[in-house]
Coordinates of C-alpha atoms in Angstrom, one line a residue:
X1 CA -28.5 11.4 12.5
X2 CA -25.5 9.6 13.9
X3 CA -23.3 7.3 12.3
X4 CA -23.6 3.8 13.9
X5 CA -20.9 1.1 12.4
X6 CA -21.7 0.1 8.9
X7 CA -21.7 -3.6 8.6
X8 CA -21.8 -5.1 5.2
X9 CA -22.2 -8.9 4.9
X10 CA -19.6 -11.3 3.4
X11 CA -19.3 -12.7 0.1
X12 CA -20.6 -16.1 1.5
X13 CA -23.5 -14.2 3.4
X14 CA -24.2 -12.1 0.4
X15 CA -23.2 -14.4 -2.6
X16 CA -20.9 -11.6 -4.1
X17 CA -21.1 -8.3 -5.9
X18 CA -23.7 -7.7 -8.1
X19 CA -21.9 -8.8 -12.0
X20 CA -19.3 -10.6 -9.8
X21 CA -20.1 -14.4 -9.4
X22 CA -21.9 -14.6 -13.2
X23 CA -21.0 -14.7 -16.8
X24 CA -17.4 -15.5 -18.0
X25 CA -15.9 -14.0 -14.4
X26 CA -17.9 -17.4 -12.9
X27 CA -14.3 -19.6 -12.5
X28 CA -13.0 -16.7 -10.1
X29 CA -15.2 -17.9 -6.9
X30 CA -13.2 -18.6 -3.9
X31 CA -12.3 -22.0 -2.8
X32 CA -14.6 -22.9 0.7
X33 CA -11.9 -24.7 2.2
X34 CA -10.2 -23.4 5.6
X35 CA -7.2 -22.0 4.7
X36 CA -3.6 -23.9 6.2
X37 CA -0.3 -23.0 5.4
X38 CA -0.1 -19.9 2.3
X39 CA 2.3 -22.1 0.0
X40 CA 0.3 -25.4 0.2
X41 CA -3.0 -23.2 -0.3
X42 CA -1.7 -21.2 -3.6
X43 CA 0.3 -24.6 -5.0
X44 CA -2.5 -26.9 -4.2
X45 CA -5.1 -24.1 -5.9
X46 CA -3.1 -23.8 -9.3
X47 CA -3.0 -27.4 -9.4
X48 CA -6.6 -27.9 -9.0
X49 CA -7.5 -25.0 -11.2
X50 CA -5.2 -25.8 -14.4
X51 CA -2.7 -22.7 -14.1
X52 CA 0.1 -24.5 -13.7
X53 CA 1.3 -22.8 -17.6
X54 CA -0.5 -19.9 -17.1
X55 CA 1.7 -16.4 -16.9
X56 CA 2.4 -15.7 -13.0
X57 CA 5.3 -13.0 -13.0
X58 CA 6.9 -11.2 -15.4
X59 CA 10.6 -9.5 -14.7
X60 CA 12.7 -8.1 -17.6
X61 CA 11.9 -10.0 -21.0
X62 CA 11.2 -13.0 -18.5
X63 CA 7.9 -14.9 -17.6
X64 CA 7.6 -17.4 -14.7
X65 CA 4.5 -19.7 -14.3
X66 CA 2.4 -20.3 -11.6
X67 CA 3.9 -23.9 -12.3
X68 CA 7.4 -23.0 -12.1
X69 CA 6.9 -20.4 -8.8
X70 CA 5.6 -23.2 -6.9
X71 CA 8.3 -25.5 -7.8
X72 CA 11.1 -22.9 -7.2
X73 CA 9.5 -22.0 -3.6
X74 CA 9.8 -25.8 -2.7
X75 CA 13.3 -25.8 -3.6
X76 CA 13.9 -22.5 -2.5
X77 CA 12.2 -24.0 1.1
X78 CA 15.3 -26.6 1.4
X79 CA 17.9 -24.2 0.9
X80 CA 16.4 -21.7 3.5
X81 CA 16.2 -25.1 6.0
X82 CA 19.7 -26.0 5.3
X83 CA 20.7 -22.3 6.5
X84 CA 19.1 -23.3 10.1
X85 CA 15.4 -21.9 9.2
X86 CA 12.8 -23.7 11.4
X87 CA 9.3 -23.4 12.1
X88 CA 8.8 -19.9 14.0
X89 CA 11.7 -18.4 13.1
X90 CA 11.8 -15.1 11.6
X91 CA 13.8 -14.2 8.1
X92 CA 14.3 -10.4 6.6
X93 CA 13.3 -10.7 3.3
X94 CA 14.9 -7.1 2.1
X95 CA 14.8 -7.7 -1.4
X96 CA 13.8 -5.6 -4.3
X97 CA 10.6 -6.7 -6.0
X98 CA 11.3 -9.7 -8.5
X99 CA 11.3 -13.2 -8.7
X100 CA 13.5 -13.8 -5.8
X101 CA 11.1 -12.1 -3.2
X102 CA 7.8 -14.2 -4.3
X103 CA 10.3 -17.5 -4.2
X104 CA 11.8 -16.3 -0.4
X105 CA 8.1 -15.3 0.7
X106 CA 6.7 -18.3 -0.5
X107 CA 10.0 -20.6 0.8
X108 CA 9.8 -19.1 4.4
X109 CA 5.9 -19.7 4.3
X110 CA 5.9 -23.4 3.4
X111 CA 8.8 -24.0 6.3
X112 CA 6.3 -22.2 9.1
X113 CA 9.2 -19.2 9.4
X114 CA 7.9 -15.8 9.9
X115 CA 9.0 -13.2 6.8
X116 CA 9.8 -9.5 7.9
X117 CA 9.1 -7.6 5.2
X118 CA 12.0 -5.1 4.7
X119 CA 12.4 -2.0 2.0
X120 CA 16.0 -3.0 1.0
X121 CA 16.1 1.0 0.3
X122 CA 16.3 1.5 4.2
X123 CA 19.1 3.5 5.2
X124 CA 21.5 0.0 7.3
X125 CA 20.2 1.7 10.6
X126 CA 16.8 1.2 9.9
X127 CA 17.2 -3.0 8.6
X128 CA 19.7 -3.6 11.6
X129 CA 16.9 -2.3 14.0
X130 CA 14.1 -4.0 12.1
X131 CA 16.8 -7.7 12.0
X132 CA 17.3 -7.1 15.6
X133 CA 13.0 -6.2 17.1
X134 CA 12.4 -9.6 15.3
X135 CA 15.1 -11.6 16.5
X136 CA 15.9 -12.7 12.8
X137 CA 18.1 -15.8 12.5
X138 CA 18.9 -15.0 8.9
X139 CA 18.7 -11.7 6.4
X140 CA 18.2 -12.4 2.5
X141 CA 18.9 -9.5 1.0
X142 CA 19.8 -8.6 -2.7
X143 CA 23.1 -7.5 -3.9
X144 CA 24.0 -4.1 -1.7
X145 CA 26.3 -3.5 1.2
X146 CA 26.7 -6.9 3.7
X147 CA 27.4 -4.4 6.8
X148 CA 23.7 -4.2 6.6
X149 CA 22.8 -7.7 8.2
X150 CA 26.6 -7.6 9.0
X151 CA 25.3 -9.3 12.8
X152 CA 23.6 -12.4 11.6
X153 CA 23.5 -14.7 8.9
X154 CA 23.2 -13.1 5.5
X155 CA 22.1 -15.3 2.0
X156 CA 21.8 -13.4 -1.4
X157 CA 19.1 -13.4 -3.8
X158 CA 21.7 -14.6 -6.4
X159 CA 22.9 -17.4 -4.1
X160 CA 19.4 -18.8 -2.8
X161 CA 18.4 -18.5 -6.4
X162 CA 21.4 -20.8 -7.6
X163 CA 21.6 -23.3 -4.6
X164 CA 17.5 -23.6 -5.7
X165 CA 18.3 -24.9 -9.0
X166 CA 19.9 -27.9 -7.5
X167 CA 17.8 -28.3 -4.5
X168 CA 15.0 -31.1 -3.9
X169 CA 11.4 -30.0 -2.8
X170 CA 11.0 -29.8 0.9
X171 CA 8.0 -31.0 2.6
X172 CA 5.5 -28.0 3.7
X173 CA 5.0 -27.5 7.4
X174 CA 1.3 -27.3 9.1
X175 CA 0.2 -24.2 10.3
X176 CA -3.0 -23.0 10.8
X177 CA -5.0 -19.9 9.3
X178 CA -4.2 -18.2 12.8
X179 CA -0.2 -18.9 12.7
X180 CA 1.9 -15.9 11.7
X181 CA 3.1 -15.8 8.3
X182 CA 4.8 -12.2 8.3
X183 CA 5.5 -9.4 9.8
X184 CA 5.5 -6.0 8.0
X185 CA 6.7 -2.6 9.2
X186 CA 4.2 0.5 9.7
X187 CA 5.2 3.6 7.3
X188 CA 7.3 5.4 9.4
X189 CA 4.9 8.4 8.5
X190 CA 5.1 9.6 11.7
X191 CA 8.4 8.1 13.4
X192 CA 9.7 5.0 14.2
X193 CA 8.1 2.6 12.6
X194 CA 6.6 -0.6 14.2
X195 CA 6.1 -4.6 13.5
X196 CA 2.5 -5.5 12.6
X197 CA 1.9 -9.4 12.3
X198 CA -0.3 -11.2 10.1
X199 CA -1.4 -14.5 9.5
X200 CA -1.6 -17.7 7.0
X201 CA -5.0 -17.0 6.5
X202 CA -4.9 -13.1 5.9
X203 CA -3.8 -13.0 1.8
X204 CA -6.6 -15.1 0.8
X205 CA -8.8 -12.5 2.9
X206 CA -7.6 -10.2 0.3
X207 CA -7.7 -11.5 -2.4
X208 CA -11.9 -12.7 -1.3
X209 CA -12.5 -9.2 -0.2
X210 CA -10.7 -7.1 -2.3
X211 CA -8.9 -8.7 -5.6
X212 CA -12.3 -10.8 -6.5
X213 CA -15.2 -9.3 -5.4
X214 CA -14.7 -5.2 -5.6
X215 CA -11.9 -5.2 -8.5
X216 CA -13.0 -8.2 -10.0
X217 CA -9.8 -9.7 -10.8
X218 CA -9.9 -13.0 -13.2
X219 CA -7.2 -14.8 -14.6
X220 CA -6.9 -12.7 -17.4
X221 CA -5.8 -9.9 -15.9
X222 CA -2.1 -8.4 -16.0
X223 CA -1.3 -6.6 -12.9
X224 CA 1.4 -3.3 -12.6
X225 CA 1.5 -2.3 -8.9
X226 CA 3.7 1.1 -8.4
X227 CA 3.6 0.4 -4.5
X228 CA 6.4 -2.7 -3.7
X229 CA 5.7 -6.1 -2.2
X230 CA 7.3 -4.9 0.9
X231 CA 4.0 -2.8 1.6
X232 CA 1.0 -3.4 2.5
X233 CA -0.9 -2.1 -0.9
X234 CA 1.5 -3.7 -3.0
X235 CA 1.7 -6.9 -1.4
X236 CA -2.0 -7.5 -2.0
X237 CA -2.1 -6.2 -5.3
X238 CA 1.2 -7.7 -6.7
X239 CA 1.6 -10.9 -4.6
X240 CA -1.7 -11.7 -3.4
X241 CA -4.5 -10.8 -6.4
X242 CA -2.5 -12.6 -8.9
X243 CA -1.6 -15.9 -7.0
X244 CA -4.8 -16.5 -5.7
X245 CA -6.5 -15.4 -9.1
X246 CA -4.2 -17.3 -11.2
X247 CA -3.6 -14.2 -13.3
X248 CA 0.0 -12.3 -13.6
X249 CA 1.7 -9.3 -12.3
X250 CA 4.6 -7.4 -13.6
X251 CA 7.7 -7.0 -11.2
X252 CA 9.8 -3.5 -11.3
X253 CA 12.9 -4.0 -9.0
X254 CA 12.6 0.1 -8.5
X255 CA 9.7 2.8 -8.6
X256 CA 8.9 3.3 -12.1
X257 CA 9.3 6.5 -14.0
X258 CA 6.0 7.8 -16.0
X259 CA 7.9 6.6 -18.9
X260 CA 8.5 3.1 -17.8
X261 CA 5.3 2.8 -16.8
X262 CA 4.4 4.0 -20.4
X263 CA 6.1 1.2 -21.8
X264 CA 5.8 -1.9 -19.3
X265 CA 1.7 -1.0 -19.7
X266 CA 2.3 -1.3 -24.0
X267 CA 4.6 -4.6 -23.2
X268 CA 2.3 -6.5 -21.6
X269 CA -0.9 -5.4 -22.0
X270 CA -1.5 -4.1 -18.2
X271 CA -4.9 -4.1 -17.6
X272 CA -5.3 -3.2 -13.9
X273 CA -2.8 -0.2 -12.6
X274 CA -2.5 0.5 -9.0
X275 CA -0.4 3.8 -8.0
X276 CA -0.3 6.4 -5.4
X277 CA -1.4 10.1 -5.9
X278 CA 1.9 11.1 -6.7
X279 CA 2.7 8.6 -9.0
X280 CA -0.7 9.2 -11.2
X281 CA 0.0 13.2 -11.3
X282 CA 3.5 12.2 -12.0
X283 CA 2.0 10.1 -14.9
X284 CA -0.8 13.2 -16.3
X285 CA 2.2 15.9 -16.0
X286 CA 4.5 13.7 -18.4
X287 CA 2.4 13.9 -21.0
X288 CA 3.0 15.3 -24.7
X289 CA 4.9 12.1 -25.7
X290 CA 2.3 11.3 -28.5
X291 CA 1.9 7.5 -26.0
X292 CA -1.3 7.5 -24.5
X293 CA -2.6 5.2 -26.4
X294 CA -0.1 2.7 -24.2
X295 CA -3.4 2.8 -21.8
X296 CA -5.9 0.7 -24.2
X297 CA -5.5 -2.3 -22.3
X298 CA -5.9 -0.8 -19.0
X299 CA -9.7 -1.7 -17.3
X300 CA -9.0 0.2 -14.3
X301 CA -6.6 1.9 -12.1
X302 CA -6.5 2.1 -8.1
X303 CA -5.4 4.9 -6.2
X304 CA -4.3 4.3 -2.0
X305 CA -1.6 5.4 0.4
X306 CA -3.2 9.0 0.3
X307 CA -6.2 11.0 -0.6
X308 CA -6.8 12.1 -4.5
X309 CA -6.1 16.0 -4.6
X310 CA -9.2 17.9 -6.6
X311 CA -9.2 16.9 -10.1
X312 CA -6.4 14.5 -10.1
X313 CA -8.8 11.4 -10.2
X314 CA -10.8 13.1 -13.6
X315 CA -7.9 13.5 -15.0
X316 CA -6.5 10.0 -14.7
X317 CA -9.7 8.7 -16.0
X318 CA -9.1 10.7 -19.3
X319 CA -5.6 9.8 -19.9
X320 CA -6.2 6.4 -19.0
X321 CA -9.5 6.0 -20.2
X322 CA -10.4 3.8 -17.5
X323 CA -11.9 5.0 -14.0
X324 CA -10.1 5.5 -11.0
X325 CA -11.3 3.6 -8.1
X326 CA -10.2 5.2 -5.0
X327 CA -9.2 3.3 -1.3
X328 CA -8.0 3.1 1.9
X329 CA -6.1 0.7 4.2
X330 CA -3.7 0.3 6.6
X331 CA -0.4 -2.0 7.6
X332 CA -2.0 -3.0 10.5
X333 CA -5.5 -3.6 8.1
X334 CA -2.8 -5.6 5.6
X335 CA -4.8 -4.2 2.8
X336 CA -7.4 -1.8 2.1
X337 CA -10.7 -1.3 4.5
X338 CA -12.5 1.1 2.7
X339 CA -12.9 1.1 -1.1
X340 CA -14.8 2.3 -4.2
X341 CA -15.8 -0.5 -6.9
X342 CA -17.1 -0.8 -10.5
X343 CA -20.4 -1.2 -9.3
X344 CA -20.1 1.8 -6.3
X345 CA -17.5 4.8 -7.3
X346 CA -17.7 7.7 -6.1
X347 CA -14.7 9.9 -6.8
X348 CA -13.2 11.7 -4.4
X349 CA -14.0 9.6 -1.5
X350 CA -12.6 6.3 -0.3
X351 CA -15.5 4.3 -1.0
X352 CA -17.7 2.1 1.2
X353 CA -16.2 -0.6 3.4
X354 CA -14.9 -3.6 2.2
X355 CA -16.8 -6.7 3.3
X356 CA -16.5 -7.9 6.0
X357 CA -15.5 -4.9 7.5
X358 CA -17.1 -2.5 10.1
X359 CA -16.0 0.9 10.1
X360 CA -17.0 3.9 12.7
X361 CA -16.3 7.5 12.9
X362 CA -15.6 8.7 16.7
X363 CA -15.0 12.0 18.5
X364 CA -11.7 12.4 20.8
X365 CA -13.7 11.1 23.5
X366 CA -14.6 7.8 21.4
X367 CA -18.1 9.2 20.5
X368 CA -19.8 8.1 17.2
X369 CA -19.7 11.4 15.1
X370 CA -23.0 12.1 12.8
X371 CA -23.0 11.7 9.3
X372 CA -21.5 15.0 7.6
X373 CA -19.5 15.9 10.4
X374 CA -15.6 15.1 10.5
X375 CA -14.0 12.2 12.9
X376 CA -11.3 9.8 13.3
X377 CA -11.8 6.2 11.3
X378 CA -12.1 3.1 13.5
X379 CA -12.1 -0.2 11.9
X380 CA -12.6 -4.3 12.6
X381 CA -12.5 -6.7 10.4
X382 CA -10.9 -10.0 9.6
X383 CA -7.6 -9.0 8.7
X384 CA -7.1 -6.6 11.7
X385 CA -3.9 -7.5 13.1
X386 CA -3.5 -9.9 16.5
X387 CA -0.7 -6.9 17.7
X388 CA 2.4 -4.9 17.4
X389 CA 5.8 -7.5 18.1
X390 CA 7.4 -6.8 20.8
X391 CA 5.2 -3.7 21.7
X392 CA 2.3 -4.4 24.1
X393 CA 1.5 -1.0 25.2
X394 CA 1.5 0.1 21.2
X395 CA -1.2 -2.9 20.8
X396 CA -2.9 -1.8 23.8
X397 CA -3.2 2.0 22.7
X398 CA -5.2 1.5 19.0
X399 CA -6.8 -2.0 19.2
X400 CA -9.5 -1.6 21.3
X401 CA -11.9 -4.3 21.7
X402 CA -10.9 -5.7 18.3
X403 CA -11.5 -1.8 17.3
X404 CA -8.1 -0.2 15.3
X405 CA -7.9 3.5 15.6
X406 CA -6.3 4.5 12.3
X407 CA -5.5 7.6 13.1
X408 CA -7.1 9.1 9.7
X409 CA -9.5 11.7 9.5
X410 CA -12.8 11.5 7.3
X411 CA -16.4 12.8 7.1
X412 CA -19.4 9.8 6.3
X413 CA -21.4 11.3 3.7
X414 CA -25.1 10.7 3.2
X415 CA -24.3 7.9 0.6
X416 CA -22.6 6.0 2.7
X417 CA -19.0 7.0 1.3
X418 CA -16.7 8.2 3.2
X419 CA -14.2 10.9 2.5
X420 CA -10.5 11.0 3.8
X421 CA -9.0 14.1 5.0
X422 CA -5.8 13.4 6.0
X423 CA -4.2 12.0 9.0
X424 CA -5.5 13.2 12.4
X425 CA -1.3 13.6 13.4
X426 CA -1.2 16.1 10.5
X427 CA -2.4 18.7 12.0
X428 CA -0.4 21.6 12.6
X429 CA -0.2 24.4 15.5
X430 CA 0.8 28.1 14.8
X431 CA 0.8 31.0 17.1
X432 CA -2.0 28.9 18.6
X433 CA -4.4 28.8 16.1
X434 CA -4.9 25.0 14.6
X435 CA -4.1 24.7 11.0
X436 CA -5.1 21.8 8.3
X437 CA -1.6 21.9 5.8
X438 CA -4.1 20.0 3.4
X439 CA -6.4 22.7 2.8
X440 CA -3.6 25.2 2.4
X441 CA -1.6 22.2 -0.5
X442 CA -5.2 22.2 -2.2
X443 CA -4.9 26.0 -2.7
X444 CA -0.6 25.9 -3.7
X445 CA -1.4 22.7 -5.7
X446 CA -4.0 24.2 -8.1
X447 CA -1.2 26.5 -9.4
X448 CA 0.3 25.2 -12.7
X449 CA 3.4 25.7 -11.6
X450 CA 3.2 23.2 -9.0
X451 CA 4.2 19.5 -9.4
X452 CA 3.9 18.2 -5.3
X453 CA 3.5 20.0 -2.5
X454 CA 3.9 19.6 1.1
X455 CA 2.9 22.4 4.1
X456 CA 4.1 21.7 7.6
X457 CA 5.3 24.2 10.6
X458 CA 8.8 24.1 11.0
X459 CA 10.8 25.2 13.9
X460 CA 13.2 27.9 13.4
X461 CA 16.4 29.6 15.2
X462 CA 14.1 30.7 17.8
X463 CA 11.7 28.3 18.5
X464 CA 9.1 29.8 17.0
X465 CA 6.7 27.9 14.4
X466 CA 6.6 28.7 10.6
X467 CA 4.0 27.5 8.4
X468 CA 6.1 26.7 5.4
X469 CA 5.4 25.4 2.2
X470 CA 7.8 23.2 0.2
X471 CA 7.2 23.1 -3.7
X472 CA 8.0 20.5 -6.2
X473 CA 8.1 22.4 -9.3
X474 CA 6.9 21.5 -12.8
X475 CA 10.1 22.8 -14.1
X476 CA 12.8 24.8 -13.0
X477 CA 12.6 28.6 -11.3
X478 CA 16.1 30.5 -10.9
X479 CA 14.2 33.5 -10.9
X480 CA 12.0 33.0 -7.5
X481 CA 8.7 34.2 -9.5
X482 CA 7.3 30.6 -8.7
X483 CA 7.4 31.5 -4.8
X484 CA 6.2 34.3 -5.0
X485 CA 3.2 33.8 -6.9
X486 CA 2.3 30.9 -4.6
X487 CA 2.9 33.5 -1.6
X488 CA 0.6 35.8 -3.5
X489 CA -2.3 33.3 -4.0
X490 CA -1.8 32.0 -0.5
X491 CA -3.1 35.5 0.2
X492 CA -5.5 35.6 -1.7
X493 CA -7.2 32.5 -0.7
X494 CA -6.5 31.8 2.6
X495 CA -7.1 33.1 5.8
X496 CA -4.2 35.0 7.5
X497 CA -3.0 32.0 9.7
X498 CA -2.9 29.4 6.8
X499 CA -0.3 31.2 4.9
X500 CA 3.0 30.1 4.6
X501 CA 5.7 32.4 6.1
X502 CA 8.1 31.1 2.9
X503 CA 7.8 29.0 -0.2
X504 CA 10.9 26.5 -0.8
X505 CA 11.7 24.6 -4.3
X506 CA 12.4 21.0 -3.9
X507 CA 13.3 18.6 -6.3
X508 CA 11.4 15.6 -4.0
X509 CA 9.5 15.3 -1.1
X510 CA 10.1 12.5 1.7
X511 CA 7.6 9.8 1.0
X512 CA 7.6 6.2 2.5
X513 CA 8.2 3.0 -0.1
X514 CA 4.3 2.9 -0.3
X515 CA 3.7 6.4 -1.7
X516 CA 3.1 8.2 1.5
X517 CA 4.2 11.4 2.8
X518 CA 6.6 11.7 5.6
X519 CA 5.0 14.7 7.3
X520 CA 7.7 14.4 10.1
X521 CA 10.2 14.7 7.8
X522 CA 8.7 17.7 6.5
X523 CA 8.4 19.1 9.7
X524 CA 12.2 19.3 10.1
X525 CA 12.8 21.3 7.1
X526 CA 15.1 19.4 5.3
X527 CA 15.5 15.6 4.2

């Protein structure tokens, strides 16, 4: 049997999700309207819908309203214009996640700019190169070192927040659903990263697809999104979900320890968690704190930005008490593809695809795969970006045909499911013989010992490659018995080429501001 591309209707086509469009979820149906400019959309919808009052953000021991957000972003829209933004022109928005980043976003929306979605974390090198590929005419940036938009026009988060307060609403400018509303960085998983673009119309696509029909989200929901606003996952689930749902989401201007996420879940009463796999076995090794019953609110948790190791997702569900639904997407995607749902989970897979979405599994040679056998994912769908800026021939090489190569790896099982195993650039090459570093972290991972782990060949003095393992540890090892028990059941388990040549304690590993692993980093050895 071979595995032919899996079409699954839209929510207008197929009238929603079975439980989705009935009972007291009913008010959460999408608005039919063609979609114009993102601010007037949102503003126009929280008018119409009565949210106005109703909880939008919360930063701190501070709430903002869906009201008060719109009212800001108009404000915050005459500032940006008085600091030479017009229609078309591009703005670095490098700002931690709070208040100030859904006011820029929103601002730089309703003037038809384009936002470039920075992590203000980026080492200077990385935001001047990103400032210059978009030809930004002004950086907004939170409080940190000026040398890093030292070459343009730089506005704080403290001082577009305070000229706001002063500042008359500004008049929103028309765009289409086609016009470009940002532009947001690829991962850097692999290298240098690269400008994806996406439109007016794509975060309501989300938000239809995603937010409202697979995770159900309603306006009573509370939102904690581990991933940042400056990422694709986050940005749907933090910015999107709750603005066009009319619910709320809780803003952490830095990555959360298991603690913090502990008590902002108690706080306010979280009820939908989205993390990284990480971050959740992160969360189930900082346990014993007597708190787990901080979780109660919690309906649901998602896991993207890499595949669920063995046992990780069970686990979850027990400490949280609430399943795990696990996904997949991409920047150039702008949110997930691929997804489990309440009414379709399958653990330890990515789900179905999202509708709306075709997805295919193909052969080096472009070849469909059959089911059960592995391939690389293609997808198209509606979100699929129009192109890389500035980069035709890196547009050219994985959108074919409206057809994105992903570049992931993953077997269609006989349900329909399909199950991620890793990226196809993670393979590695030792003394000729072809190695998956996944299969050997499943092994290294299942020791208790181990907290993360990451396998990759490294180069040594001589040129020669080294499959080499580097170990986050649960706690501390001066003696060196951690190493070498790994080194021991690497033996034991694996065949003779898998094994790593050393074992290394670390106290992190190199991951990207969405969660994901920076295997090139690893590759080199140190970071």
């Amino acid at each position: 049997m071979t595995t032919t591309p899996q079409t699954v209707p839209s929510p207008v086509e197929a009238g929603g999700e079975a439980g989705v469009e009935t009972g007291p979820r009913a008010h959460a149906e999408s608005d039919t309207e063609a979609p114009g400019n993102l601010a007037v959309q949102l503003a126009d919808l929280a008018e119409r819908r009565g949210w106005g009052a109703r909880a939008a953000f919360h930063q701190g021991h501070r709430t903002w309203t869906h009201g008060e957000v719109h009212a800001l972003a108009a404000r915050a829209a005459t500032v940006l214009a008085g600091q030479g933004v017009r229609p078309g022109d591009r703005v670095v928005l490098a700002l931690p996640d709070g208040i100030a980043w859904v006011t820029a976003f929103l601002a730089i929306a309703r003037l038809g700019a384009v936002a470039v979605l920075v992590n203000p974390e980026l080492p200077a090198a990385d935001q001047a190169f990103m400032a210059a590929d978009t030809a930004a005419v002004l950086c907004v940036t939170g409080a940190g070192p000026e040398e890093r938009s030292a070459d343009r026009p730089r506005l704080g988060a403290d001082q577009l927040l305070a000229l706001t307060a002063t500042a008359g609403p500004t008049s929103a400018y028309p765009v289409d659903a086609h016009s470009p509303l940002y532009v947001q960085y690829t991962s850097g998983t692999t290298g240098r990263p690269k400008g994806v673009l996406h439109t007016h119309g794509d975060p309501k696509a989300y938000h239809d697809l995603i937010g409202r029909r697979l995770l159900r989200v309603t306006q009573d929901d509370v939102t904690l999104s581990v991933s940042k606003l400056c990422c694709a996952y986050g940005f749907g689930n933090a910015f999107a979900f709750p603005l066009f749902s009319g619910s709320s989401a809780v803003l952490v201007d830095r990555r959360p320890t298991p603690a913090a996420v502990d008590e902002l879940v108690a706080r306010h009463q979280v009820t939908l968690l989205y993390s990284v796999p990480s971050a959740y076995a992160a969360l189930v090794a900082d346990r014993g704190r007597g708190h787990e019953a901080c979780f109660a609110s919690v309906r649901a948790a998602v896991s993207s930005g890499e595949a669920m190791p063995d046992g990780l997702g069970r686990q979850v569900t027990e400490l949280l008490g609430a399943p795990v639904l696990e996904q997949i997407g991409s920047t150039e995607a702008g949110h997930a593809f691929c997804a489990n749902s309440f009414d379709h989970n399958h653990p330890g897979t990515v789900g179905r695809p999202v509708p709306g979405f075709e997805v295919e599994l193909r052969d080096r040679a472009g070849r469909p795969v059959p089911d059960g056998e592995e391939g690389e994912l293609w997808v198209r769908g509606p979100t699929v970006t129009p192109g890389c800026l500035n980069r035709p021939e890196e547009t050219d090489r994985p959108l074919v045909g409206g057809w994105l190569a992903t570049h992931d790896r993953a077997r269609r099982e006989h349900d329909g499911t399909y199950r991620h195993l890793g990226r196809a650039d993670d393979m590695e090459t030792v003394g000729g013989t072809t190695v998956s570093p996944r299969e050997v972290e499943a092994v290294l991972r299942g020791h208790p010992a181990v907290k993360e782990v990451a396998v990759a060949a490294v180069t040594d003095g001589t040129g020669a490659s080294r499959l080499r393992a580097f170990v986050v540890p649960v706690a501390a090892d001066p003696t060196g018995a951690v190493q070498e028990d790994l080194l021991r059941l690497a033996r034991e388990r694996l065949a003779a080429c898998q094994v790593p040549r050393s074992v290394s304690l670390v106290p992190s590993l190199p991951r990207t501001p969405a969660g994901n692993l920076r295997r090139h980093l690893v590759r080199q050895g140190a970071w």
